[in-house]
Short mmCIF file of C-alpha atoms and ligand atoms in Angstrom, two decimals:
data_model
loop_
_atom_site.label_atom_id
_atom_site.label_comp_id
_atom_site.label_asym_id
_atom_site.label_seq_id
_atom_site.Cartn_x
_atom_site.Cartn_y
_atom_site.Cartn_z
CA UNK A 867 26.90 47.64 -0.25
CA UNK A 868 23.39 46.22 0.03
CA UNK A 869 21.46 47.16 3.18
CA UNK A 870 24.68 47.35 5.15
CA UNK A 871 23.65 46.70 8.76
CA UNK A 872 25.15 48.72 11.60
CA UNK A 873 27.76 46.59 13.34
CA UNK A 874 27.50 46.38 17.07
CA UNK A 875 31.16 46.56 18.10
CA UNK A 876 30.31 46.21 21.77
CA UNK A 877 28.88 42.71 21.43
CA UNK A 878 30.68 40.16 19.29
CA UNK A 879 28.31 38.78 16.64
CA UNK A 880 26.71 35.36 16.85
CA UNK A 881 28.59 33.51 14.13
CA UNK A 882 27.16 30.66 12.11
CA UNK A 883 30.38 29.08 10.77
CA UNK A 884 30.20 27.25 7.48
CA UNK A 885 33.51 25.50 6.92
CA UNK A 886 34.63 25.06 3.35
CA UNK A 887 38.02 23.41 3.98
CA UNK A 888 40.49 24.22 1.19
CA UNK A 889 37.70 25.19 -1.20
CA UNK A 890 38.96 27.78 -3.64
CA UNK A 891 42.59 27.33 -2.53
CA UNK A 892 45.06 27.54 -5.42
CA UNK A 893 47.36 25.10 -3.57
CA UNK A 894 48.13 24.01 0.00
CA UNK A 895 50.10 26.63 1.90
CA UNK A 896 53.01 25.17 3.85
CA UNK A 897 51.50 25.54 7.31
CA UNK A 898 47.91 24.72 6.45
CA UNK A 899 45.58 21.81 6.84
CA UNK A 900 42.04 23.07 7.17
CA UNK A 901 40.61 19.55 7.51
CA UNK A 902 42.60 19.15 10.72
CA UNK A 903 41.71 22.63 11.95
CA UNK A 904 37.98 22.36 11.30
CA UNK A 905 37.59 18.61 11.76
CA UNK A 906 35.63 18.47 8.49
CA UNK A 907 36.44 16.97 5.07
CA UNK A 908 37.14 19.07 1.96
CA UNK A 909 33.83 19.52 0.25
CA UNK A 910 31.27 22.14 -0.56
CA UNK A 911 27.98 21.78 1.29
CA UNK A 912 24.92 20.95 -0.77
CA UNK A 913 22.12 23.50 -0.67
CA UNK A 914 20.12 21.32 1.71
CA UNK A 915 23.02 20.67 4.09
CA UNK A 916 23.87 24.38 4.14
CA UNK A 917 20.28 25.25 5.04
CA UNK A 918 20.24 22.51 7.68
CA UNK A 919 23.49 23.73 9.24
CA UNK A 920 22.32 27.36 9.37
CA UNK A 921 18.98 26.33 10.88
CA UNK A 922 20.80 24.22 13.48
CA UNK A 923 22.71 27.30 14.70
CA UNK A 924 19.61 29.48 14.56
CA UNK A 925 17.84 27.04 16.87
CA UNK A 926 20.50 27.44 19.60
CA UNK A 927 19.70 29.34 22.76
CA UNK A 928 21.49 32.65 22.27
CA UNK A 929 21.59 36.35 23.02
CA UNK A 930 19.04 37.69 20.54
CA UNK A 931 20.51 41.20 20.77
CA UNK A 932 23.66 40.02 18.99
CA UNK A 933 24.06 40.51 15.30
CA UNK A 934 23.83 37.15 13.49
CA UNK A 935 26.37 36.49 10.76
CA UNK A 936 26.82 33.58 8.40
CA UNK A 937 30.57 33.05 8.02
CA UNK A 938 32.26 31.10 5.24
CA UNK A 939 35.57 29.99 6.71
CA UNK A 940 38.35 27.50 6.14
CA UNK A 941 39.08 28.12 2.47
CA UNK A 942 39.68 30.86 -0.03
CA UNK A 943 36.13 32.05 -0.56
CA UNK A 944 36.71 34.35 -3.51
CA UNK A 945 38.95 31.74 -5.14
CA UNK A 946 35.85 29.65 -5.85
CA UNK A 947 34.29 29.86 -9.31
CA UNK A 948 31.96 32.87 -9.44
CA UNK A 949 28.92 30.66 -9.93
CA UNK A 950 29.64 28.84 -6.65
CA UNK A 951 30.32 32.09 -4.80
CA UNK A 952 26.98 33.50 -5.90
CA UNK A 953 25.07 30.30 -5.15
CA UNK A 954 26.46 30.23 -1.57
CA UNK A 955 25.73 33.92 -1.13
CA UNK A 956 22.23 33.49 -2.62
CA UNK A 957 21.49 30.77 -0.09
CA UNK A 958 22.82 32.87 2.81
CA UNK A 959 20.87 35.86 1.55
CA UNK A 960 17.55 33.99 1.89
CA UNK A 961 18.14 33.95 5.67
CA UNK A 962 18.77 37.68 5.58
CA UNK A 963 15.60 38.31 3.61
CA UNK A 964 13.64 36.28 6.17
CA UNK A 965 15.14 38.45 8.95
CA UNK A 966 16.90 35.59 10.75
CA UNK A 967 20.43 36.64 9.86
CA UNK A 968 21.92 40.15 9.64
CA UNK A 969 24.95 39.77 7.41
CA UNK A 970 27.55 37.57 5.75
CA UNK A 971 31.31 37.36 6.25
CA UNK A 972 34.05 35.21 4.79
CA UNK A 973 37.81 34.71 4.71
CA UNK A 974 39.81 34.89 1.52
CA UNK A 975 43.31 35.46 0.20
CA UNK A 976 44.57 38.99 -0.54
CA UNK A 977 45.22 38.09 -4.18
CA UNK A 978 41.52 37.36 -4.80
CA UNK A 979 40.46 40.96 -4.21
CA UNK A 980 39.74 43.18 -7.18
CA UNK A 981 37.24 45.86 -8.16
CA UNK A 982 35.00 43.49 -10.13
CA UNK A 983 34.51 40.96 -7.36
CA UNK A 984 33.89 43.65 -4.75
CA UNK A 985 31.26 45.17 -7.06
CA UNK A 986 29.58 41.74 -7.30
CA UNK A 987 29.54 41.48 -3.51
CA UNK A 988 27.70 44.77 -3.33
CA UNK A 989 24.60 42.81 -4.49
CA UNK A 990 24.68 40.91 -1.20
CA UNK A 991 24.63 41.77 2.48
CA UNK A 992 28.31 41.06 2.98
CA UNK A 993 29.55 43.05 5.96
CA UNK A 994 33.02 41.70 6.65
CA UNK A 995 35.96 40.37 4.68
CA UNK A 996 38.87 38.68 6.42
CA UNK A 997 42.17 38.49 4.62
CA UNK A 998 44.87 35.97 5.45
CA UNK A 999 47.85 38.32 5.32
CA UNK A 1000 49.96 35.96 7.49
CA UNK A 1001 53.20 37.95 7.07
CA UNK A 1002 54.23 41.24 5.48
CA UNK A 1003 57.68 39.84 4.69
CA UNK A 1004 57.90 38.56 1.12
CA UNK A 1005 60.65 36.10 1.90
CA UNK A 1006 58.56 34.50 4.63
CA UNK A 1007 55.52 34.43 2.36
CA UNK A 1008 57.62 32.59 -0.22
CA UNK A 1009 58.93 30.09 2.35
CA UNK A 1010 55.30 29.40 3.33
CA UNK A 1011 54.36 28.90 -0.33
CA UNK A 1012 51.67 31.56 -0.04
CA UNK A 1013 51.85 32.59 -3.68
CA UNK A 1014 51.15 36.25 -2.93
CA UNK A 1015 53.18 39.20 -1.70
CA UNK A 1016 52.82 41.82 1.01
CA UNK A 1017 51.94 44.25 -1.74
CA UNK A 1018 48.83 42.15 -2.53
CA UNK A 1019 47.72 42.68 1.07
CA UNK A 1020 48.30 46.46 0.84
CA UNK A 1021 46.37 46.64 -2.42
CA UNK A 1022 43.49 44.40 -1.23
CA UNK A 1023 43.21 46.33 2.02
CA UNK A 1024 42.88 49.63 0.17
CA UNK A 1025 40.19 48.27 -2.14
CA UNK A 1026 38.18 46.71 0.70
CA UNK A 1027 38.39 49.89 2.77
CA UNK A 1028 37.50 52.03 -0.25
CA UNK A 1029 34.31 49.97 -0.69
CA UNK A 1030 33.62 50.29 3.04
CA UNK A 1031 33.48 46.62 3.98
CA UNK A 1032 34.64 45.76 7.48
CA UNK A 1033 38.12 44.37 7.25
CA UNK A 1034 39.84 41.74 9.36
CA UNK A 1035 43.49 40.85 8.87
CA UNK A 1036 44.98 37.58 10.03
CA UNK A 1037 48.68 37.27 10.83
CA UNK A 1038 50.83 34.34 11.88
CA UNK A 1039 53.88 34.11 14.10
CA UNK A 1040 56.62 31.48 13.95
CA UNK A 1041 56.39 30.86 10.21
CA UNK A 1042 59.47 29.31 8.54
CA UNK A 1043 62.20 31.96 8.36
CA UNK A 1044 60.56 34.21 10.96
CA UNK A 1045 62.65 34.69 14.10
CA UNK A 1046 60.12 36.96 15.80
CA UNK A 1047 61.44 40.28 14.48
CA UNK A 1048 59.55 39.80 11.23
CA UNK A 1049 56.34 39.07 13.14
CA UNK A 1050 56.72 42.29 15.10
CA UNK A 1051 57.37 44.22 11.89
CA UNK A 1052 54.34 42.52 10.30
CA UNK A 1053 52.21 43.62 13.26
CA UNK A 1054 53.37 47.24 12.82
CA UNK A 1055 52.59 47.16 9.12
CA UNK A 1056 49.19 45.56 9.66
CA UNK A 1057 48.33 48.06 12.42
CA UNK A 1058 49.27 50.89 10.04
CA UNK A 1059 46.61 49.58 7.65
CA UNK A 1060 43.92 50.22 10.32
CA UNK A 1061 41.87 47.04 9.91
CA UNK A 1062 38.68 46.78 11.98
CA UNK A 1063 40.11 43.76 13.79
CA UNK A 1064 42.94 41.25 13.65
CA UNK A 1065 43.54 37.63 14.50
CA UNK A 1066 46.95 36.27 15.52
CA UNK A 1067 47.77 32.63 14.89
CA UNK A 1068 51.00 31.06 16.12
CA UNK A 1069 52.24 28.47 13.62
CA UNK A 1070 51.76 24.90 14.77
CA UNK A 1071 52.78 21.78 12.88
CA UNK A 1072 49.51 20.31 11.64
CA UNK A 1073 49.42 16.70 10.54
CA UNK A 1074 49.29 16.22 6.75
CA UNK A 1075 50.51 19.75 6.13
CA UNK A 1076 53.67 20.36 4.06
CA UNK A 1077 55.19 21.80 7.24
CA UNK A 1078 54.83 18.39 8.86
CA UNK A 1079 57.31 17.04 6.29
CA UNK A 1080 59.75 19.91 6.99
CA UNK A 1081 59.44 19.20 10.69
CA UNK A 1082 60.00 15.47 10.28
CA UNK A 1083 63.11 16.13 8.17
CA UNK A 1084 64.42 18.52 10.83
CA UNK A 1085 64.09 21.54 8.51
CA UNK A 1086 61.59 23.40 10.71
CA UNK A 1087 61.65 23.89 14.46
CA UNK A 1088 58.47 25.34 15.90
CA UNK A 1089 58.57 27.94 18.65
CA UNK A 1090 57.99 26.64 22.15
CA UNK A 1091 54.72 27.60 23.81
CA UNK A 1092 56.58 29.92 26.18
CA UNK A 1093 58.47 31.72 23.39
CA UNK A 1094 55.32 32.08 21.36
CA UNK A 1095 53.30 33.49 24.27
CA UNK A 1096 56.07 36.02 24.98
CA UNK A 1097 56.19 37.06 21.32
CA UNK A 1098 52.42 37.49 20.98
CA UNK A 1099 52.46 39.42 24.29
CA UNK A 1100 54.73 41.93 22.52
CA UNK A 1101 52.53 42.03 19.41
CA UNK A 1102 49.16 42.48 21.12
CA UNK A 1103 49.98 45.98 22.49
CA UNK A 1104 50.96 47.13 18.97
CA UNK A 1105 47.30 46.75 18.00
CA UNK A 1106 45.97 48.06 21.31
CA UNK A 1107 47.90 51.30 20.84
CA UNK A 1108 45.88 51.89 17.69
CA UNK A 1109 42.59 50.67 19.20
CA UNK A 1110 42.46 47.71 16.84
CA UNK A 1111 40.65 44.79 18.49
CA UNK A 1112 42.48 41.46 18.50
CA UNK A 1113 39.56 39.07 18.34
CA UNK A 1114 41.53 35.83 18.43
CA UNK A 1115 44.95 34.65 19.56
CA UNK A 1116 45.73 31.00 18.85
CA UNK A 1117 43.78 28.34 17.02
CA UNK A 1118 40.31 27.62 18.26
CA UNK A 1119 40.11 24.27 20.03
CA UNK A 1120 38.37 21.70 17.85
CA UNK A 1121 38.00 17.94 17.80
CA UNK A 1122 40.19 17.80 14.69
CA UNK A 1123 43.01 19.54 16.53
CA UNK A 1124 42.80 17.85 19.86
CA UNK A 1125 42.09 14.27 18.72
CA UNK A 1126 43.94 11.81 16.52
CA UNK A 1127 47.31 13.60 16.60
CA UNK A 1128 46.08 16.61 14.62
CA UNK A 1129 49.00 18.66 15.94
CA UNK A 1130 52.47 17.18 15.66
CA UNK A 1131 54.33 19.99 17.40
CA UNK A 1132 54.31 23.68 18.14
CA UNK A 1133 52.80 26.22 20.52
CA UNK A 1134 49.21 25.04 20.63
CA UNK A 1135 47.22 25.67 23.79
CA UNK A 1136 43.41 25.74 23.97
CA UNK A 1137 43.63 28.89 26.08
CA UNK A 1138 46.48 30.56 24.20
CA UNK A 1139 44.92 34.04 24.45
CA UNK A 1140 44.55 33.65 28.20
CA UNK A 1141 48.27 32.82 28.45
CA UNK A 1142 49.11 35.96 26.46
CA UNK A 1143 47.03 38.22 28.72
CA UNK A 1144 48.67 36.61 31.78
CA UNK A 1145 52.10 37.32 30.32
CA UNK A 1146 51.18 40.94 29.59
CA UNK A 1147 49.98 41.43 33.19
CA UNK A 1148 53.09 39.71 34.54
CA UNK A 1149 55.38 42.05 32.58
CA UNK A 1150 53.44 45.13 33.75
CA UNK A 1151 53.74 44.07 37.38
CA UNK A 1152 57.44 43.27 37.02
CA UNK A 1153 58.12 46.73 35.57
CA UNK A 1154 56.33 48.42 38.46
CA UNK A 1155 57.98 46.25 41.12
CA UNK A 1156 61.44 46.94 39.69
CA UNK A 1157 60.81 50.62 40.47
CA UNK A 1158 60.43 49.74 44.16
CA UNK A 1159 63.63 50.03 46.21
CA UNK A 1160 63.26 46.75 48.06
CA UNK A 1161 60.37 44.31 47.85
CA UNK A 1162 61.72 41.63 50.19
CA UNK A 1163 59.20 40.60 52.84
CA UNK A 1164 56.59 43.13 51.69
CA UNK A 1165 52.88 42.64 50.93
CA UNK A 1166 51.57 43.25 47.44
CA UNK A 1167 47.91 43.92 46.61
CA UNK A 1168 46.87 43.89 42.97
CA UNK A 1169 43.56 45.48 41.94
CA UNK A 1170 42.00 44.36 38.65
CA UNK A 1171 38.65 44.03 36.96
CA UNK A 1172 36.84 40.86 38.10
CA UNK A 1173 37.08 39.47 34.55
CA UNK A 1174 40.88 39.80 34.68
CA UNK A 1175 41.52 38.09 38.04
CA UNK A 1176 42.31 34.70 36.50
CA UNK A 1177 44.49 36.34 33.84
CA UNK A 1178 46.58 38.18 36.40
CA UNK A 1179 46.99 35.01 38.45
CA UNK A 1180 48.03 32.99 35.41
CA UNK A 1181 47.28 29.33 34.79
CA UNK A 1182 47.67 27.40 38.05
CA UNK A 1183 48.58 30.65 39.82
CA UNK A 1184 51.88 30.71 37.92
CA UNK A 1185 52.21 34.50 37.88
CA UNK A 1186 51.73 34.74 41.64
CA UNK A 1187 54.33 32.02 42.28
CA UNK A 1188 56.82 33.65 39.89
CA UNK A 1189 56.38 37.14 41.37
CA UNK A 1190 56.63 35.91 44.94
CA UNK A 1191 59.88 34.14 44.18
CA UNK A 1192 61.39 36.82 41.95
CA UNK A 1193 60.69 39.72 44.32
CA UNK A 1194 60.83 37.82 47.64
CA UNK A 1195 57.37 39.11 48.57
CA UNK A 1196 55.77 38.00 51.80
CA UNK A 1197 52.26 37.88 50.29
CA UNK A 1198 50.29 38.73 47.15
CA UNK A 1199 46.57 39.36 47.07
CA UNK A 1200 44.45 39.95 44.00
CA UNK A 1201 41.31 42.04 44.53
CA UNK A 1202 38.51 42.54 42.02
CA UNK A 1203 37.54 46.12 41.23
CA UNK A 1204 35.24 46.61 38.25
CA UNK A 1205 35.99 50.34 38.07
CA UNK A 1206 39.38 49.39 36.59
CA UNK A 1207 39.48 48.78 32.81
CA UNK A 1208 39.89 45.08 31.99
CA UNK A 1209 43.40 45.45 30.58
CA UNK A 1210 44.75 47.53 33.46
CA UNK A 1211 45.73 47.11 37.09
CA UNK A 1212 46.70 49.15 40.08
CA UNK A 1213 48.88 47.97 42.93
CA UNK A 1214 49.64 48.75 46.57
CA UNK A 1215 52.76 47.56 48.29
CA UNK A 1216 53.15 47.76 52.02
CA UNK A 1217 55.21 46.47 54.89
S1 LIG B 930 46.13 29.17 4.17
FE1 LIG B 930 44.24 29.71 3.10
S2 LIG B 930 44.80 29.62 0.93
FE2 LIG B 930 46.42 28.54 2.02
S3 LIG B 930 45.77 26.39 1.96
FE3 LIG B 930 44.99 27.26 3.86
S4 LIG B 930 42.91 27.94 3.45
FE4 LIG B 930 43.96 27.63 1.48
#
């Protein structure tokens, strides 16, 4: 790999996203509508508009210690004709040669990965490849019209890791035919592949997606937000146990999603990840309180990292209200203590 820069895992990179909605896609997967997700039409950027877009991001006020990455998202990057792949990479590479950008990343389908294309990429400063695995259950992949199998993901993962690119795997929950068990099994299988990071996307019904037709006919019922949060709260620890960072849970809020009826139904929330962390904290507290003989009328103090205070409280203090009611507590206080790791808590109960 050319001049492979050292990744700084402590600080997330500064990403310059270049959306290529549906470019390189062999067809439209059942759940997908990248125009809605990204709020941009399906077209490849011209050389001048690509340069302009990258320069726009480079002009932003930002933490200059962060690695800068140009990211080609929203399509099937390696499904593009080779000439287009190389022309986009050539353009991105000029920013690397000028020292303004550190590396390139992109998302692609597992069935686009082979030795030849990875050897071509070695001529560029590509650091990270993200694969849309979505599910490791072949039946669910078929129902989502993915056109690839779980075996393609295994094979692609091995090749990418062999060539020492950083690997991200994306999975989805709530796909047609998935009752939650398959998502949990998918998470175990993905964790066993030891990717460098994962993203978890709950399925939502996007307008103008094939799934929207299923939904309108009554052939697909999305998970509720509550069910989906509970499911992802079970999946997240599967990755944590293996020290695999989950860098995203839920679709990123965008104008395309939030305006003009972009989402017809399903568990979309702009702070989905926050809801998942709140649920995980709630479950941890419930388990500990159930070990107490009697909690009625007692005072609970929760100690957490300052960055986790809002997560433990839940949106609109929901966790506090639920706990108070469920365990008949007299009071609950949340105290910040930055000596506690962000995903942990300690508690005192008195009275
Ligand atoms: S999921 Fe990926 S391959 Fe399928 S239509 Fe969307 S961008 Fe294209």
